[in-house]
Structure formats: C-alpha cells, structure tokens
C-alpha cells in the first residue's frame, strides 16, 4: 500500500497569505496525485488532478506541482472560503488518501 | 446539475448487514467508474471500493475485502454497496463518487460526490 504523508497537520494563516501544503508518497506515484478540499459537514471537492491540472471551475489561485514522491498544493492568496481541510490522493496503486492538512485562520 | 444521492445508512449491530444505494442523475452513469469513500467520525478519508463503468471490474480496500460487495445497475443509474459482517470500525459517513475520467476500467479521481449516508455499527 502506498502511504501518503501530509504536512503540516495544521497551517495557521491569515486571509491574503500564501499557503503551501505538502504530500509525500512512500513510493513513486508518478504524477497520479490529486488534491481535495473538504469543509465541515460537506463532501470533498476535487481541486487538482494528475498533480497539476485544475478541473473546470476551480479558481486559478489553487495550483499543484511535483512528481514521483513529493507534491505541493499552493494557494496563492487565501480567501475566507479556503479555510478547510485538504487531502491528497494517489491512484498509482489502488487509491489511498493522505491524513489531511487543516488550514485555519490565524 | 450532476447529482449523486446516497441512502440506506443507519444503525446496525456488530456482525449485521446493510446495503447502501447511490442514485445518479444528469450524467451518463454507464460511462463512468464509481467509487465509495468513507470517513469515520473526526477522521480522514478512506477509499473503500470502486467499480468500472461496465461493472465488470471491482476493487476493494483490504479493510473491507471479503465483507463488502460493490455493484451497479446501469439501467437504473444506481450504485450499491452491500456490507456484511459489520464491525464498530466500519462506523462512518459513506460517500459515493463519480470518476473524473469516463470510459475507463480504472478508478482514478472523484469529481462529483454525494452528501453521504451515515452508518453506525453499535450494539
């Protein structure tokens, strides 16, 4: 099983600041990685797939990078609605999710 | 708007069974792989099971293999998850989700999610 480790567990930032979230895989997942956002009481929302592609409707302030074992989700300037939990997910070998990073208001 | 609506959750005793359903609408259900993902209270996301667009290929997490069975009825636009030998650790909100990439045998990423249905396993 491919284990995804997300860091930090919690990120405390202010609106307008840049957020950088990390996801590290226990073995190479090539570019087969996605990022999701989840708010309390809601289903997850797909933000990024194949490491760096945004689905239609996802704002450009969300960007993804990386390949192999190290990946980054960057939110260029936090909006109030971006405070949430973010998960990475790989599809190289079955599907697994990371443990999540909570982005909270500082 | 593309929609997924789960149902069938509830309270069940350890060792019991439950069948979840997921009704799909406003997209070509038969063209997409589908997935079940669960979330235990206060915890992260856990992939449970996936099924190809045709239903001919199924996938299971080790934690549910041999106990859960995924199926679909493409004529009724409905996805199912038959759960048996339920354990306390199966307690979670269960989400069904549509695969991003159509016409594949694989499950890849999930771009449309239902609101979830809650399963509680307790005596």
GROMACS .gro file of C-alpha atoms in nm:
model
  229
    1UNK     CA    1   0.000   0.000   0.000
    2UNK     CA    2   0.126   0.346  -0.087
    3UNK     CA    3   0.121   0.570   0.219
    4UNK     CA    4   0.072   0.944   0.172
    5UNK     CA    5   0.206   1.171   0.447
    6UNK     CA    6   0.078   1.527   0.456
    7UNK     CA    7   0.248   1.815   0.635
    8UNK     CA    8   0.197   2.020   0.829
    9UNK     CA    9  -0.104   1.878   1.012
   10UNK     CA   10  -0.228   2.232   1.073
   11UNK     CA   11  -0.141   2.556   0.897
   12UNK     CA   12  -0.241   2.882   1.066
   13UNK     CA   13  -0.254   3.170   0.821
   14UNK     CA   14  -0.436   3.496   0.756
   15UNK     CA   15  -0.654   3.581   0.456
   16UNK     CA   16  -0.438   3.704   0.171
   17UNK     CA   17  -0.139   3.495   0.271
   18UNK     CA   18   0.013   3.217   0.062
   19UNK     CA   19  -0.045   2.857   0.172
   20UNK     CA   20   0.196   2.575   0.087
   21UNK     CA   21   0.084   2.221   0.166
   22UNK     CA   22   0.300   1.912   0.123
   23UNK     CA   23   0.221   1.550   0.038
   24UNK     CA   24   0.491   1.283   0.036
   25UNK     CA   25   0.439   0.932  -0.101
   26UNK     CA   26   0.608   0.622   0.038
   27UNK     CA   27   0.697   0.524  -0.319
   28UNK     CA   28   0.671   0.688  -0.657
   29UNK     CA   29   0.320   0.766  -0.779
   30UNK     CA   30   0.447   0.935  -1.097
   31UNK     CA   31   0.205   1.227  -1.149
   32UNK     CA   32  -0.101   1.030  -1.036
   33UNK     CA   33  -0.192   1.257  -0.749
   34UNK     CA   34  -0.495   1.468  -0.667
   35UNK     CA   35  -0.587   1.727  -0.407
   36UNK     CA   36  -0.929   1.772  -0.245
   37UNK     CA   37  -1.077   2.038  -0.019
   38UNK     CA   38  -1.330   1.946   0.250
   39UNK     CA   39  -1.530   2.181   0.469
   40UNK     CA   40  -1.712   2.066   0.784
   41UNK     CA   41  -2.025   1.869   0.708
   42UNK     CA   42  -1.958   1.869   0.334
   43UNK     CA   43  -1.830   1.623   0.078
   44UNK     CA   44  -1.478   1.666  -0.058
   45UNK     CA   45  -1.421   1.880  -0.367
   46UNK     CA   46  -1.163   1.795  -0.631
   47UNK     CA   47  -0.913   2.079  -0.673
   48UNK     CA   48  -0.621   1.929  -0.866
   49UNK     CA   49  -0.568   1.603  -1.055
   50UNK     CA   50  -0.264   1.447  -1.220
   51UNK     CA   51  -0.051   1.664  -0.988
   52UNK     CA   52  -0.108   1.996  -1.163
   53UNK     CA   53  -0.435   2.003  -1.355
   54UNK     CA   54  -0.733   2.204  -1.236
   55UNK     CA   55  -1.086   2.081  -1.317
   56UNK     CA   56  -1.324   2.330  -1.472
   57UNK     CA   57  -1.445   2.583  -1.217
   58UNK     CA   58  -1.154   2.564  -0.976
   59UNK     CA   59  -1.002   2.909  -0.917
   60UNK     CA   60  -0.654   2.978  -1.051
   61UNK     CA   61  -0.524   3.060  -0.702
   62UNK     CA   62  -0.505   2.682  -0.648
   63UNK     CA   63  -0.203   2.519  -0.810
   64UNK     CA   64  -0.030   2.185  -0.778
   65UNK     CA   65   0.321   2.071  -0.851
   66UNK     CA   66   0.551   1.774  -0.807
   67UNK     CA   67   0.607   1.423  -0.933
   68UNK     CA   68   0.742   1.097  -0.802
   69UNK     CA   69   0.716   1.116  -0.425
   70UNK     CA   70   0.694   1.487  -0.340
   71UNK     CA   71   0.398   1.708  -0.417
   72UNK     CA   72   0.282   2.057  -0.323
   73UNK     CA   73  -0.053   2.233  -0.324
   74UNK     CA   74  -0.020   2.610  -0.326
   75UNK     CA   75  -0.297   2.858  -0.259
   76UNK     CA   76  -0.155   3.185  -0.381
   77UNK     CA   77  -0.368   3.418  -0.171
   78UNK     CA   78  -0.609   3.275   0.083
   79UNK     CA   79  -0.973   3.372   0.054
   80UNK     CA   80  -1.205   3.337   0.357
   81UNK     CA   81  -1.372   3.034   0.194
   82UNK     CA   82  -1.038   2.850   0.159
   83UNK     CA   83  -1.008   2.768   0.528
   84UNK     CA   84  -1.076   2.396   0.529
   85UNK     CA   85  -0.907   2.056   0.537
   86UNK     CA   86  -0.708   1.945   0.234
   87UNK     CA   87  -0.635   1.586   0.135
   88UNK     CA   88  -0.405   1.437  -0.125
   89UNK     CA   89  -0.492   1.111  -0.301
   90UNK     CA   90  -0.293   0.879  -0.524
   91UNK     CA   91  -0.413   0.641  -0.793
   92UNK     CA   92  -0.087   0.472  -0.884
   93UNK     CA   93  -0.167   0.161  -0.683
   94UNK     CA   94  -0.535   0.134  -0.587
   95UNK     CA   95  -0.641   0.455  -0.414
   96UNK     CA   96  -0.516   0.599  -0.088
   97UNK     CA   97  -0.559   0.934   0.082
   98UNK     CA   98  -0.324   1.134   0.298
   99UNK     CA   99  -0.416   1.221   0.654
  100UNK     CA  100  -0.506   1.580   0.570
  101UNK     CA  101  -0.385   1.932   0.643
  102UNK     CA  102  -0.615   2.174   0.819
  103UNK     CA  103  -0.578   2.534   0.704
  104UNK     CA  104  -0.711   2.752   0.984
  105UNK     CA  105  -0.748   3.124   1.035
  106UNK     CA  106  -0.466   3.276   1.235
  107UNK     CA  107  -2.662   1.968  -1.231
  108UNK     CA  108  -2.489   1.631  -1.192
  109UNK     CA  109  -2.613   1.469  -0.873
  110UNK     CA  110  -2.546   1.171  -0.651
  111UNK     CA  111  -2.775   1.083  -0.361
  112UNK     CA  112  -2.684   0.811  -0.113
  113UNK     CA  113  -2.931   0.623   0.103
  114UNK     CA  114  -2.952   0.312   0.317
  115UNK     CA  115  -2.742   0.411   0.613
  116UNK     CA  116  -2.848   0.355   0.970
  117UNK     CA  117  -2.776   0.183   1.298
  118UNK     CA  118  -2.677  -0.184   1.277
  119UNK     CA  119  -2.543  -0.430   1.531
  120UNK     CA  120  -2.193  -0.575   1.502
  121UNK     CA  121  -2.200  -0.869   1.264
  122UNK     CA  122  -2.500  -0.731   1.083
  123UNK     CA  123  -2.554  -0.628   0.721
  124UNK     CA  124  -2.661  -0.317   0.537
  125UNK     CA  125  -2.699  -0.218   0.172
  126UNK     CA  126  -2.619   0.134   0.062
  127UNK     CA  127  -2.752   0.282  -0.259
  128UNK     CA  128  -2.640   0.579  -0.463
  129UNK     CA  129  -2.879   0.726  -0.718
  130UNK     CA  130  -2.713   0.913  -1.002
  131UNK     CA  131  -2.871   1.174  -1.225
  132UNK     CA  132  -2.792   1.419  -1.504
  133UNK     CA  133  -2.489   1.241  -1.644
  134UNK     CA  134  -2.421   0.926  -1.842
  135UNK     CA  135  -2.386   0.695  -1.544
  136UNK     CA  136  -2.296   0.391  -1.755
  137UNK     CA  137  -1.987   0.571  -1.889
  138UNK     CA  138  -1.807   0.629  -1.559
  139UNK     CA  139  -1.636   0.422  -1.296
  140UNK     CA  140  -1.774   0.482  -0.948
  141UNK     CA  141  -1.626   0.475  -0.601
  142UNK     CA  142  -1.725   0.450  -0.236
  143UNK     CA  143  -1.522   0.651   0.016
  144UNK     CA  144  -1.586   0.663   0.388
  145UNK     CA  145  -1.499   0.896   0.672
  146UNK     CA  146  -1.507   0.784   1.033
  147UNK     CA  147  -1.615   1.048   1.287
  148UNK     CA  148  -1.344   1.313   1.317
  149UNK     CA  149  -1.110   1.122   1.088
  150UNK     CA  150  -0.980   1.146   0.733
  151UNK     CA  151  -1.097   0.996   0.408
  152UNK     CA  152  -1.064   0.624   0.336
  153UNK     CA  153  -1.121   0.469  -0.005
  154UNK     CA  154  -1.347   0.164   0.030
  155UNK     CA  155  -1.431   0.023  -0.311
  156UNK     CA  156  -1.451   0.102  -0.681
  157UNK     CA  157  -1.622  -0.040  -0.986
  158UNK     CA  158  -1.560   0.004  -1.356
  159UNK     CA  159  -1.811   0.168  -1.586
  160UNK     CA  160  -1.941  -0.167  -1.712
  161UNK     CA  161  -1.941  -0.324  -1.368
  162UNK     CA  162  -1.708  -0.597  -1.486
  163UNK     CA  163  -1.415  -0.497  -1.266
  164UNK     CA  164  -1.431  -0.426  -0.896
  165UNK     CA  165  -1.175  -0.309  -0.641
  166UNK     CA  166  -1.170  -0.324  -0.262
  167UNK     CA  167  -0.960  -0.189   0.019
  168UNK     CA  168  -0.801  -0.462   0.229
  169UNK     CA  169  -1.005  -0.346   0.529
  170UNK     CA  170  -1.334  -0.448   0.363
  171UNK     CA  171  -1.230  -0.723   0.122
  172UNK     CA  172  -1.446  -1.031   0.165
  173UNK     CA  173  -1.710  -0.840   0.364
  174UNK     CA  174  -1.829  -0.568   0.125
  175UNK     CA  175  -1.959  -0.612  -0.229
  176UNK     CA  176  -1.992  -0.329  -0.481
  177UNK     CA  177  -2.228  -0.346  -0.774
  178UNK     CA  178  -2.416  -0.120  -1.013
  179UNK     CA  179  -2.731  -0.120  -1.222
  180UNK     CA  180  -2.664   0.092  -1.527
  181UNK     CA  181  -3.028   0.064  -1.638
  182UNK     CA  182  -3.136   0.223  -1.309
  183UNK     CA  183  -2.841   0.462  -1.275
  184UNK     CA  184  -2.771   0.325  -0.929
  185UNK     CA  185  -2.459   0.218  -0.742
  186UNK     CA  186  -2.471  -0.022  -0.448
  187UNK     CA  187  -2.254  -0.128  -0.159
  188UNK     CA  188  -2.357  -0.446   0.020
  189UNK     CA  189  -2.191  -0.454   0.360
  190UNK     CA  190  -2.184  -0.762   0.582
  191UNK     CA  191  -2.005  -0.878   0.896
  192UNK     CA  192  -2.004  -0.516   1.005
  193UNK     CA  193  -1.766  -0.402   1.276
  194UNK     CA  194  -1.751  -0.099   1.502
  195UNK     CA  195  -1.465   0.035   1.291
  196UNK     CA  196  -1.694   0.047   0.986
  197UNK     CA  197  -1.884   0.332   1.152
  198UNK     CA  198  -1.853   0.626   0.916
  199UNK     CA  199  -2.016   0.853   0.666
  200UNK     CA  200  -2.014   0.673   0.332
  201UNK     CA  201  -1.983   0.884   0.018
  202UNK     CA  202  -2.036   0.767  -0.336
  203UNK     CA  203  -1.839   0.950  -0.602
  204UNK     CA  204  -1.817   0.968  -0.979
  205UNK     CA  205  -1.487   0.915  -1.152
  206UNK     CA  206  -1.337   1.212  -1.331
  207UNK     CA  207  -1.233   1.020  -1.639
  208UNK     CA  208  -1.504   0.845  -1.840
  209UNK     CA  209  -1.489   0.518  -2.030
  210UNK     CA  210  -1.216   0.361  -1.820
  211UNK     CA  211  -1.194   0.037  -1.631
  212UNK     CA  212  -0.996   0.208  -1.360
  213UNK     CA  213  -1.095   0.431  -1.075
  214UNK     CA  214  -0.885   0.746  -1.086
  215UNK     CA  215  -1.006   1.066  -0.921
  216UNK     CA  216  -1.350   1.171  -0.798
  217UNK     CA  217  -1.504   1.489  -0.934
  218UNK     CA  218  -1.865   1.458  -0.816
  219UNK     CA  219  -1.962   1.344  -0.466
  220UNK     CA  220  -2.286   1.276  -0.288
  221UNK     CA  221  -2.358   1.425   0.055
  222UNK     CA  222  -2.304   1.088   0.222
  223UNK     CA  223  -2.503   0.846   0.433
  224UNK     CA  224  -2.415   0.759   0.792
  225UNK     CA  225  -2.354   0.403   0.904
  226UNK     CA  226  -2.328   0.334   1.276
  227UNK     CA  227  -2.225  -0.011   1.394
  228UNK     CA  228  -2.306  -0.050   1.761
  229UNK     CA  229  -2.487  -0.278   1.999
   0.00000   0.00000   0.00000
